GROMACS .gro file of C-alpha atoms in nm:
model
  190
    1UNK     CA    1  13.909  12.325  10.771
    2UNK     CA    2  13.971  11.988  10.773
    3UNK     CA    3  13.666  11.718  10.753
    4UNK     CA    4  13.620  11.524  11.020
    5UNK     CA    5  13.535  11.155  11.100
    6UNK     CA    6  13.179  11.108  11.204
    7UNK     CA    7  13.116  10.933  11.547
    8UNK     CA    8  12.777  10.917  11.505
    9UNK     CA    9  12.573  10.835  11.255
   10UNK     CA   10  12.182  10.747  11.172
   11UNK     CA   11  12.144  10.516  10.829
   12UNK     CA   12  11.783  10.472  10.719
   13UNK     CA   13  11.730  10.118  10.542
   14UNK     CA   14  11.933   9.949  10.783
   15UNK     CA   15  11.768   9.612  10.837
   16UNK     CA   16  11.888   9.437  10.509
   17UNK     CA   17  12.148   9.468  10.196
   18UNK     CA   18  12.392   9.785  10.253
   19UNK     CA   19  12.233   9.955  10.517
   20UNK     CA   20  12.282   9.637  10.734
   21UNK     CA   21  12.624   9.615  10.641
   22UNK     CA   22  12.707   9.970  10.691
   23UNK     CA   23  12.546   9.955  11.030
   24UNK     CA   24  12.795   9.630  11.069
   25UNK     CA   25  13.087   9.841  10.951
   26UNK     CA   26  13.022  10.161  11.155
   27UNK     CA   27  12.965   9.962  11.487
   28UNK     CA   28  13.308   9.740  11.430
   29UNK     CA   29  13.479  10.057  11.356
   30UNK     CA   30  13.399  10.230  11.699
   31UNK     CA   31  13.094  10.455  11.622
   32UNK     CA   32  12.747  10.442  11.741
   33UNK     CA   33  12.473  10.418  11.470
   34UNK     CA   34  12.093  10.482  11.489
   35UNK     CA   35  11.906  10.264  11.241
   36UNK     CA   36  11.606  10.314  11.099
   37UNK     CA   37  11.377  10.111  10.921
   38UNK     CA   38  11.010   9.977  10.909
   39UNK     CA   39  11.072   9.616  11.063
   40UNK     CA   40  11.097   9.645  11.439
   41UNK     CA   41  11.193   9.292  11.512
   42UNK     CA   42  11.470   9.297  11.259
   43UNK     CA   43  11.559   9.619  11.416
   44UNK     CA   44  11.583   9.401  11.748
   45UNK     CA   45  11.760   9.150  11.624
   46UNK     CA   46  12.039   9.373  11.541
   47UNK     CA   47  12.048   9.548  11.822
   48UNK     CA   48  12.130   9.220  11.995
   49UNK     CA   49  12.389   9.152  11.753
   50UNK     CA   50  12.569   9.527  11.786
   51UNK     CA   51  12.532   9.526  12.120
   52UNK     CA   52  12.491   9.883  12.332
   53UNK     CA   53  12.654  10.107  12.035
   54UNK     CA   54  12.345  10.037  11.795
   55UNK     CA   55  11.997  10.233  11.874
   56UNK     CA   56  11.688  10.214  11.651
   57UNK     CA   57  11.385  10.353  11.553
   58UNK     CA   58  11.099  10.172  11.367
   59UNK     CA   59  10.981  10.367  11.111
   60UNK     CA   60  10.804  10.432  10.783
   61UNK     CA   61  10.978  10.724  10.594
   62UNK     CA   62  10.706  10.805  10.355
   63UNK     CA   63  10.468  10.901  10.666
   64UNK     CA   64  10.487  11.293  10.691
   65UNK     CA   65  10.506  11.275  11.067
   66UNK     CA   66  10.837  11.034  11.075
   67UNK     CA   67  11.067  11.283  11.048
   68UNK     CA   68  10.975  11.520  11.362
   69UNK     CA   69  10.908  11.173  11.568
   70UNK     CA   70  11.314  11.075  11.477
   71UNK     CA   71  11.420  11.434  11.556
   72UNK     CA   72  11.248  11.366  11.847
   73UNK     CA   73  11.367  11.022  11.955
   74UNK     CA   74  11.723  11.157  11.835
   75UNK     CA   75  11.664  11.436  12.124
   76UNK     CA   76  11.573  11.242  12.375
   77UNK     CA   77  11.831  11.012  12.377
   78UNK     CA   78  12.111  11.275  12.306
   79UNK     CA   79  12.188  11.155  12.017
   80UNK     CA   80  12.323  11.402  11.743
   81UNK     CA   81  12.400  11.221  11.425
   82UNK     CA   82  12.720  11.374  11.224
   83UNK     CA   83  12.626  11.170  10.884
   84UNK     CA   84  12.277  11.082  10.783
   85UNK     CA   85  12.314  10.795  10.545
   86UNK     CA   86  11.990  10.764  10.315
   87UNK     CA   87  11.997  10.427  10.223
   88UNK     CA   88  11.647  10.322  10.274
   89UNK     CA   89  11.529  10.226   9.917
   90UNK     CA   90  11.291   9.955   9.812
   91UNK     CA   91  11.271   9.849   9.381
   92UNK     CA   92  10.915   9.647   9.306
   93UNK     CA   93  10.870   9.623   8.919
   94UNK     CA   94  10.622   9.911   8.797
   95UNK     CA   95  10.582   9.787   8.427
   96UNK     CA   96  10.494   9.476   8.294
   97UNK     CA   97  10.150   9.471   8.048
   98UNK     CA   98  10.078   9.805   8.198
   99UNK     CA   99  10.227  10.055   8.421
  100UNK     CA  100  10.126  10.001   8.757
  101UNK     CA  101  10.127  10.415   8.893
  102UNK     CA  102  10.053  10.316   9.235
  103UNK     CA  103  10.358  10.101   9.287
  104UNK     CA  104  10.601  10.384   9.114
  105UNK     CA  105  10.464  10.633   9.348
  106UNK     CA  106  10.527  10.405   9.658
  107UNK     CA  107  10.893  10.375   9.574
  108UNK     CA  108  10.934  10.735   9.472
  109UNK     CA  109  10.794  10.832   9.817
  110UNK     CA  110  11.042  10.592   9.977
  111UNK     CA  111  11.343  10.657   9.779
  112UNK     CA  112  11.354  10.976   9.711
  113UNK     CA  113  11.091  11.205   9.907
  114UNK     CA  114  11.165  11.011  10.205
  115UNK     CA  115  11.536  11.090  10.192
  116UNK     CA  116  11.494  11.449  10.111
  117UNK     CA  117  11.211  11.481  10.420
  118UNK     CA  118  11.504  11.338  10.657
  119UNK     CA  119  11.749  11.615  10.486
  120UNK     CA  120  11.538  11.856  10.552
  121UNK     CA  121  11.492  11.788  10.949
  122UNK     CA  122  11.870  11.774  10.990
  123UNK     CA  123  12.036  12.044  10.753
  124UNK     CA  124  11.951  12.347  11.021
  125UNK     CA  125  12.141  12.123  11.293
  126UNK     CA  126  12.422  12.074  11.054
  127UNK     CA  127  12.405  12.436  10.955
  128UNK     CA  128  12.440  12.561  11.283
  129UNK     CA  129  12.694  12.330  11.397
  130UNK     CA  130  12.875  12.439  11.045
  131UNK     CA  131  12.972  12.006  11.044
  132UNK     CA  132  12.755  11.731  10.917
  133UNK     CA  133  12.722  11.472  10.578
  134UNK     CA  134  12.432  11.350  10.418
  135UNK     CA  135  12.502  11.058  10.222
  136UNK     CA  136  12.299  10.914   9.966
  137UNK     CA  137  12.272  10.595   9.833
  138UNK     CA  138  12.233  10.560   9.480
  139UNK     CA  139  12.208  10.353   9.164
  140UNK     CA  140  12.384  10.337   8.824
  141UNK     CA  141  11.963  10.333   8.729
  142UNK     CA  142  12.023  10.712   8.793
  143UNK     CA  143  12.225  10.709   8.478
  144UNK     CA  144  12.029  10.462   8.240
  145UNK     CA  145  11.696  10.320   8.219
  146UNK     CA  146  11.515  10.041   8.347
  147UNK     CA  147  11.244   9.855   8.148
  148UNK     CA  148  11.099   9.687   8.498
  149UNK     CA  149  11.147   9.985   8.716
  150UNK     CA  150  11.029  10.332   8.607
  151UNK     CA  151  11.028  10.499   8.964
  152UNK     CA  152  11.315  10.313   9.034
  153UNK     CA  153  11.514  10.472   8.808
  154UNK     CA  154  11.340  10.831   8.853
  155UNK     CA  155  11.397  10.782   9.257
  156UNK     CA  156  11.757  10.736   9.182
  157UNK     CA  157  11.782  11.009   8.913
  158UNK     CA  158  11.580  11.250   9.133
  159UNK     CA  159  11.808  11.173   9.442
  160UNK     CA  160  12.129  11.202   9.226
  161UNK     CA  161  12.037  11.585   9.129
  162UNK     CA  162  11.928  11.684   9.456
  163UNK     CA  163  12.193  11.587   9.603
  164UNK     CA  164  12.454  11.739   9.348
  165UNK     CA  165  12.231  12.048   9.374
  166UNK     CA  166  12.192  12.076   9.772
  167UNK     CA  167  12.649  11.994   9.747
  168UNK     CA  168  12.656  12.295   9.546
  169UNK     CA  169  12.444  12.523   9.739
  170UNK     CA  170  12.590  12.448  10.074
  171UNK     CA  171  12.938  12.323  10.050
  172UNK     CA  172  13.028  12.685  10.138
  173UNK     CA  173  12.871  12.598  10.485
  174UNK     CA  174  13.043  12.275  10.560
  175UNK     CA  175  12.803  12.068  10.512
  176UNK     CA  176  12.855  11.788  10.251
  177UNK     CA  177  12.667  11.586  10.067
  178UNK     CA  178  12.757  11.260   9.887
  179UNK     CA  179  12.661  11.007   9.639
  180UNK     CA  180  12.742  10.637   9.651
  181UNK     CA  181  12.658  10.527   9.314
  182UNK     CA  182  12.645  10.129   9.325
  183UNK     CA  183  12.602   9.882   9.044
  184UNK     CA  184  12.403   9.563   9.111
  185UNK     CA  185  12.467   9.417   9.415
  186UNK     CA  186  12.308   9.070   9.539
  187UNK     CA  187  12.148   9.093   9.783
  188UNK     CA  188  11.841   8.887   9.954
  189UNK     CA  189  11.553   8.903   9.777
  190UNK     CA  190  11.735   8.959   9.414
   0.00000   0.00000   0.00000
């Protein structure tokens, strides 16, 4: 069976840094993207920029109730996503004189159970359709440690396995997922 090119696609984290850019990319290319992310009026403000092939939803991915909401939205508008690009991610410092718990938490719920959440709502469509990607972003932090960043690095390294382990389980099935594994990138705010 030969893989095929997705046409449409839904990237989480798409307001700023990569996901932006993808979104960019996708749209130039010829395929229609739904964005996610928290900031509506950055949300807008691409929309207005991508014009009619760029839909949105504003939402938090650690809340337990986003992913049946997208599914929703998704269904409403007809819109049935052959790649899911988790790229949402956000990397506050956790350690400094102490380890600040409440801040690693925040970004593990964000960058890694709020990826596997949105895998979870879509694998049973991309089951049955026997077609779909899940693409993850990543970090070389999944690899190495980071003195500023403990749930940075664990979000990554958690992500990473999942993702090799959910390949292996249902690659059989044609459904693939991927890593992008990036080194440091600038982007605003770093």
């Amino acid at each position: 069976m030969s893989v095929q090119s997705p046409r449409q696609v839904l990237v989480t984290g798409v307001t700023s840094g990569i996901g932006r850019a993808l979104a960019v990319q996708l749209v130039a290319h010829g395929r229609a993207v739904w964005g996610v992310a928290r900031r509506r009026d950055e949300l807008e403000r691409l929309q207005q920029e991508l014009g009619a092939n760029f839909h949105y939803s504003a939402a938090d991915l650690t809340r337990p109730e986003t992913p049946g909401q997208l599914m929703q939205a998704l269904s409403r508008a007809q819109f049935a996503p052959d790649a899911v690009v988790l790229n949402a991610g956000i990397f506050p410092h956790d350690t400094g004189d102490t380890f600040d718990f409440s801040v690693a938490a925040a970004v593990l719920a964000t960058n890694l159970t709020g990826a596997l959440a949105l895998v979870a709502a879509f694998l049973p469509q991309f089951l049955q359709r026997r077609f779909g990607q899940f693409v993850a972003v990543s970090s070389l932090f999944a690899l190495r440690p980071d003195r500023l960043g403990v749930g940075y690095a664990a979000s990554k390294a958690g992500l990473s396995m999942a993702f090799r382990s959910l390949e292996v389980r249902y690659r059989e099935r044609s459904v693939r997922f991927k890593l992008m594994v990036f080194g440091p990138i600038a982007t605003a705010g770093y």
